[in-house]
Coordinates of C-alpha atoms in Angstrom, one line a residue:
M46 CA -6.2 6.2 18.0
Q47 CA -5.9 3.1 19.7
N48 CA -9.9 3.3 20.2
K49 CA -10.8 4.0 16.5
K50 CA -11.2 1.8 13.7
N51 CA -8.0 2.1 11.9
L52 CA -5.4 0.1 10.3
S53 CA -2.0 0.5 8.6
I54 CA -1.4 -1.8 5.7
V55 CA 2.3 -2.8 5.1
I56 CA 3.0 -4.1 1.5
P57 CA 6.8 -5.1 0.7
V58 CA 7.2 -4.9 -2.9
L59 CA 10.3 -5.8 -5.3
N60 CA 9.7 -5.0 -9.2
E61 CA 5.7 -5.2 -8.7
S62 CA 5.0 -2.4 -11.0
N63 CA 2.3 -4.4 -12.8
N64 CA 0.4 -5.1 -9.5
I65 CA 0.7 -1.9 -7.4
K66 CA -2.0 0.1 -8.9
F67 CA -4.5 -2.7 -9.3
L68 CA -3.9 -3.9 -5.7
T69 CA -4.2 -0.5 -4.5
D70 CA -7.7 -0.2 -6.2
K71 CA -8.7 -3.4 -4.7
I72 CA -7.7 -2.4 -1.2
I73 CA -9.7 0.8 -1.5
K74 CA -12.8 -1.1 -3.0
N75 CA -12.8 -3.7 0.0
L76 CA -12.1 -1.3 3.1
K77 CA -15.2 0.6 4.2
N78 CA -16.0 2.3 7.5
I79 CA -12.3 2.0 8.6
E80 CA -9.5 4.7 8.7
F81 CA -6.5 3.1 6.9
E82 CA -3.1 4.1 5.3
V83 CA -1.2 1.9 2.7
I84 CA 2.6 1.8 3.0
F85 CA 4.1 0.0 0.0
V86 CA 7.7 -0.3 1.0
D87 CA 9.8 -0.5 -2.3
D88 CA 13.0 -2.6 -1.9
N89 CA 15.1 -0.7 -4.6
S90 CA 13.0 -1.8 -7.6
N91 CA 14.6 -1.4 -11.0
D92 CA 11.3 -1.5 -12.9
N93 CA 8.7 1.5 -13.1
S94 CA 7.8 1.0 -9.4
Y95 CA 8.9 4.4 -8.5
K96 CA 7.1 6.4 -10.9
I97 CA 3.8 4.7 -10.1
L98 CA 4.3 4.8 -6.2
K99 CA 4.9 8.5 -6.5
S100 CA 1.9 9.1 -8.8
L101 CA -0.4 7.4 -6.1
Q102 CA 1.1 9.2 -3.5
K103 CA 0.0 12.5 -5.1
K104 CA -3.4 11.0 -5.7
Y105 CA -4.3 9.5 -1.9
Y106 CA -3.9 11.3 1.2
F107 CA -3.6 7.9 3.0
F108 CA -0.9 6.7 0.4
N109 CA 2.6 6.5 2.0
P110 CA 5.3 4.7 0.2
I111 CA 8.9 4.2 1.5
F112 CA 11.7 3.8 -1.0
R113 CA 14.8 1.6 0.6
K114 CA 18.1 1.9 -0.9
K115 CA 20.0 -0.6 1.3
E116 CA 20.6 -4.3 0.9
R117 CA 17.6 -5.9 -0.2
D118 CA 15.4 -8.0 2.2
L119 CA 11.7 -8.4 2.8
T120 CA 11.8 -8.3 6.7
Q121 CA 13.6 -5.2 6.8
S122 CA 11.3 -3.8 4.4
C123 CA 8.4 -4.7 6.6
F124 CA 10.1 -3.4 9.8
E125 CA 10.7 -0.1 8.2
G126 CA 7.0 0.1 7.3
I127 CA 6.0 -1.0 10.7
R128 CA 8.4 1.9 12.5
K129 CA 6.9 4.6 10.1
S130 CA 3.1 3.2 10.5
K131 CA 0.8 5.6 12.4
F132 CA -1.7 3.3 13.7
D133 CA -1.7 0.7 16.5
K134 CA -2.8 -2.1 14.2
I135 CA -0.8 -3.6 11.5
L136 CA -1.4 -6.0 8.3
I137 CA 1.4 -7.1 6.3
M138 CA 0.5 -8.5 3.0
D139 CA 2.4 -9.2 -0.2
G140 CA 2.2 -7.3 -3.3
D141 CA 2.1 -10.1 -6.1
M142 CA -1.7 -10.4 -5.7
Q143 CA -1.7 -13.9 -3.8
H144 CA -3.2 -12.2 -0.8
D145 CA -6.9 -11.0 -2.0
P146 CA -7.7 -7.7 -0.3
K147 CA -11.4 -9.0 0.2
Y148 CA -10.0 -10.8 3.3
I149 CA -8.7 -7.6 4.8
L150 CA -12.1 -6.2 6.6
P151 CA -13.1 -9.7 7.7
M152 CA -9.9 -10.6 9.1
Y153 CA -9.8 -7.0 11.0
N154 CA -13.1 -7.6 12.4
K155 CA -12.2 -11.0 13.4
F156 CA -8.8 -9.6 15.0
N157 CA -11.0 -7.2 16.8
K158 CA -13.6 -9.7 18.1
L159 CA -11.1 -12.2 19.4
N160 CA -8.9 -9.5 20.8
C161 CA -5.8 -11.5 20.0
D162 CA -2.3 -10.3 19.4
V163 CA -2.0 -12.0 15.9
L164 CA -4.4 -13.2 13.3
I165 CA -3.1 -15.0 10.6
G166 CA -4.5 -15.4 7.1
A167 CA -3.7 -19.1 6.9
R168 CA -3.3 -21.4 3.7
P169 CA -5.0 -24.5 3.7
L170 CA -1.9 -26.8 3.4
T171 CA -3.5 -30.2 3.2
K172 CA -4.0 -31.9 0.0
G173 CA -6.9 -30.8 -2.3
P174 CA -7.6 -27.9 -4.5
N175 CA -6.0 -24.6 -3.4
Q176 CA -5.8 -22.1 -6.1
G177 CA -2.3 -20.6 -6.4
L178 CA -0.6 -23.0 -4.3
S179 CA 1.0 -25.7 -6.1
E180 CA 1.8 -29.1 -4.8
I181 CA 5.5 -28.4 -4.5
R182 CA 4.8 -25.3 -2.6
R183 CA 2.4 -26.9 -0.5
L184 CA 4.8 -29.6 0.6
A185 CA 7.6 -27.0 0.8
S186 CA 5.5 -25.3 3.4
N187 CA 4.2 -28.4 5.3
I188 CA 8.1 -29.4 5.5
L189 CA 9.1 -26.2 7.1
I190 CA 6.1 -26.0 9.4
F191 CA 7.3 -29.5 10.7
F192 CA 10.8 -28.3 11.3
F193 CA 9.3 -25.1 13.2
S194 CA 7.0 -27.3 15.4
I195 CA 9.6 -27.4 17.9
F196 CA 8.4 -24.2 18.8
K197 CA 4.9 -25.0 19.5
I198 CA 3.5 -22.1 17.9
N199 CA -0.2 -22.0 17.9
T200 CA -0.9 -21.6 14.3
S201 CA -1.3 -24.1 11.1
D202 CA 0.7 -21.7 9.0
P203 CA 3.7 -19.8 10.6
M204 CA 5.1 -19.3 7.1
S205 CA 2.1 -17.1 5.9
G206 CA 3.0 -13.6 5.0
F207 CA -0.7 -12.3 5.2
F208 CA -1.3 -11.3 9.1
I209 CA -2.7 -8.6 11.2
F210 CA -0.8 -7.9 14.7
K211 CA -0.6 -5.2 17.4
K212 CA 2.3 -2.7 16.7
N213 CA 3.4 -2.7 20.5
I214 CA 4.6 -6.4 20.0
F215 CA 7.0 -5.3 17.3
L216 CA 8.0 -2.0 19.6
K217 CA 8.6 -4.3 22.7
N218 CA 10.6 -7.2 20.8
K219 CA 12.4 -5.5 18.0
K220 CA 15.7 -6.3 19.7
N221 CA 15.0 -9.9 20.0
F222 CA 14.2 -10.5 16.3
F223 CA 16.2 -12.3 13.8
G224 CA 15.3 -9.7 11.3
K225 CA 16.3 -11.2 7.8
G226 CA 14.8 -13.1 5.1
F227 CA 11.2 -13.7 4.1
K228 CA 9.7 -15.2 7.1
I229 CA 8.7 -12.2 9.3
L230 CA 5.7 -13.8 10.9
A231 CA 7.7 -16.9 12.1
D232 CA 10.4 -14.4 13.4
I233 CA 7.7 -12.5 15.2
L234 CA 6.0 -15.6 16.7
I235 CA 9.3 -17.3 17.7
N236 CA 11.3 -14.6 19.1
S237 CA 8.6 -12.2 21.0
K238 CA 9.4 -12.8 24.6
N239 CA 5.8 -12.2 25.6
N240 CA 3.2 -15.1 25.3
L241 CA 1.1 -14.2 22.3
I242 CA -2.7 -15.0 21.5
V243 CA -2.4 -16.3 18.0
K244 CA -5.7 -17.3 15.8
D245 CA -6.0 -18.4 12.3
Y246 CA -8.2 -17.1 9.5
F247 CA -8.4 -19.6 6.7
I248 CA -8.1 -18.1 3.2
R249 CA -8.1 -19.0 -0.5
F250 CA -4.6 -18.5 -1.8
K251 CA -4.5 -16.9 -5.2
R252 CA -2.0 -17.5 -8.2
R253 CA 0.8 -14.7 -8.5
H254 CA -0.3 -11.8 -10.7
D255 CA 2.9 -12.0 -12.6
D256 CA 3.6 -15.8 -11.7
K257 CA 7.2 -15.4 -10.5
S258 CA 8.7 -16.7 -7.1
K259 CA 11.5 -14.5 -5.5
M260 CA 12.7 -17.6 -3.5
N261 CA 16.1 -18.5 -4.4
L262 CA 19.2 -20.1 -2.9
K263 CA 20.3 -16.9 -0.8
I264 CA 17.0 -16.8 0.7
L265 CA 16.8 -20.5 1.5
M266 CA 20.3 -20.2 3.3
I267 CA 18.8 -17.3 5.5
L268 CA 16.0 -19.3 6.3
I269 CA 18.3 -22.1 7.5
K270 CA 20.3 -19.4 9.6
F271 CA 17.2 -18.1 10.9
Y272 CA 16.1 -21.7 12.1
I273 CA 19.6 -22.6 13.7
V274 CA 19.7 -19.2 15.7
S275 CA 16.0 -19.8 16.8
V276 CA 16.7 -23.3 18.2
F277 CA 19.9 -22.0 19.7
K278 CA 18.0 -19.3 21.4
K279 CA 15.2 -21.8 22.8
L280 CA 17.9 -24.1 24.0
Q281 CA 19.9 -21.3 26.1
S282 CA 16.4 -20.0 27.4
S283 CA 15.5 -23.4 28.7
S284 CA 18.8 -24.5 30.1

């Protein structure tokens, strides 16, 4: 499997019934000459997501949904999808249509060409027009990136939720990860023990299909805790 053109696409979702079929159709349309699987990880939604996912599972052989009943958490949803994936290359993306599937194949090809460990669908966070990313969110992302700059991560967007990486990075480092919250990429980049080769691939960020953000105070507090724990680990390792 490691020498073939293949990709496991892991998509954590919560109450995304309006987006699931539309996103699946766009993925199918944009992926050619590559074997892939689509793993929607439903985080105990209370809308019509279950019915839609089961219907698509019957229709497509490559469609492998996961239904979580545990405490809702995006990172844990991603981890579960990664554990159950069958290919050695993993793509993580959001289910709210902000990440355009048209970028998947170019990112996949670039990932293979560069032979890197992680390729990030990076958002242009400088001032200027960027469809789907408000000035408030752009500013918030830049503030977070500033705080995480202490870790000297080789990317302009460690907060991105759209990236490709090698599955063995997860398998080798899963005991080191913080494992909670919304920033799985930052967790992988900061808490992986091996030196990762990281590259950016700049994308146009789209507006959410249902225009709803899942950010809240609880998620923000988890992010702060993640930062504190990561800084403590860094200080310990350097002492």
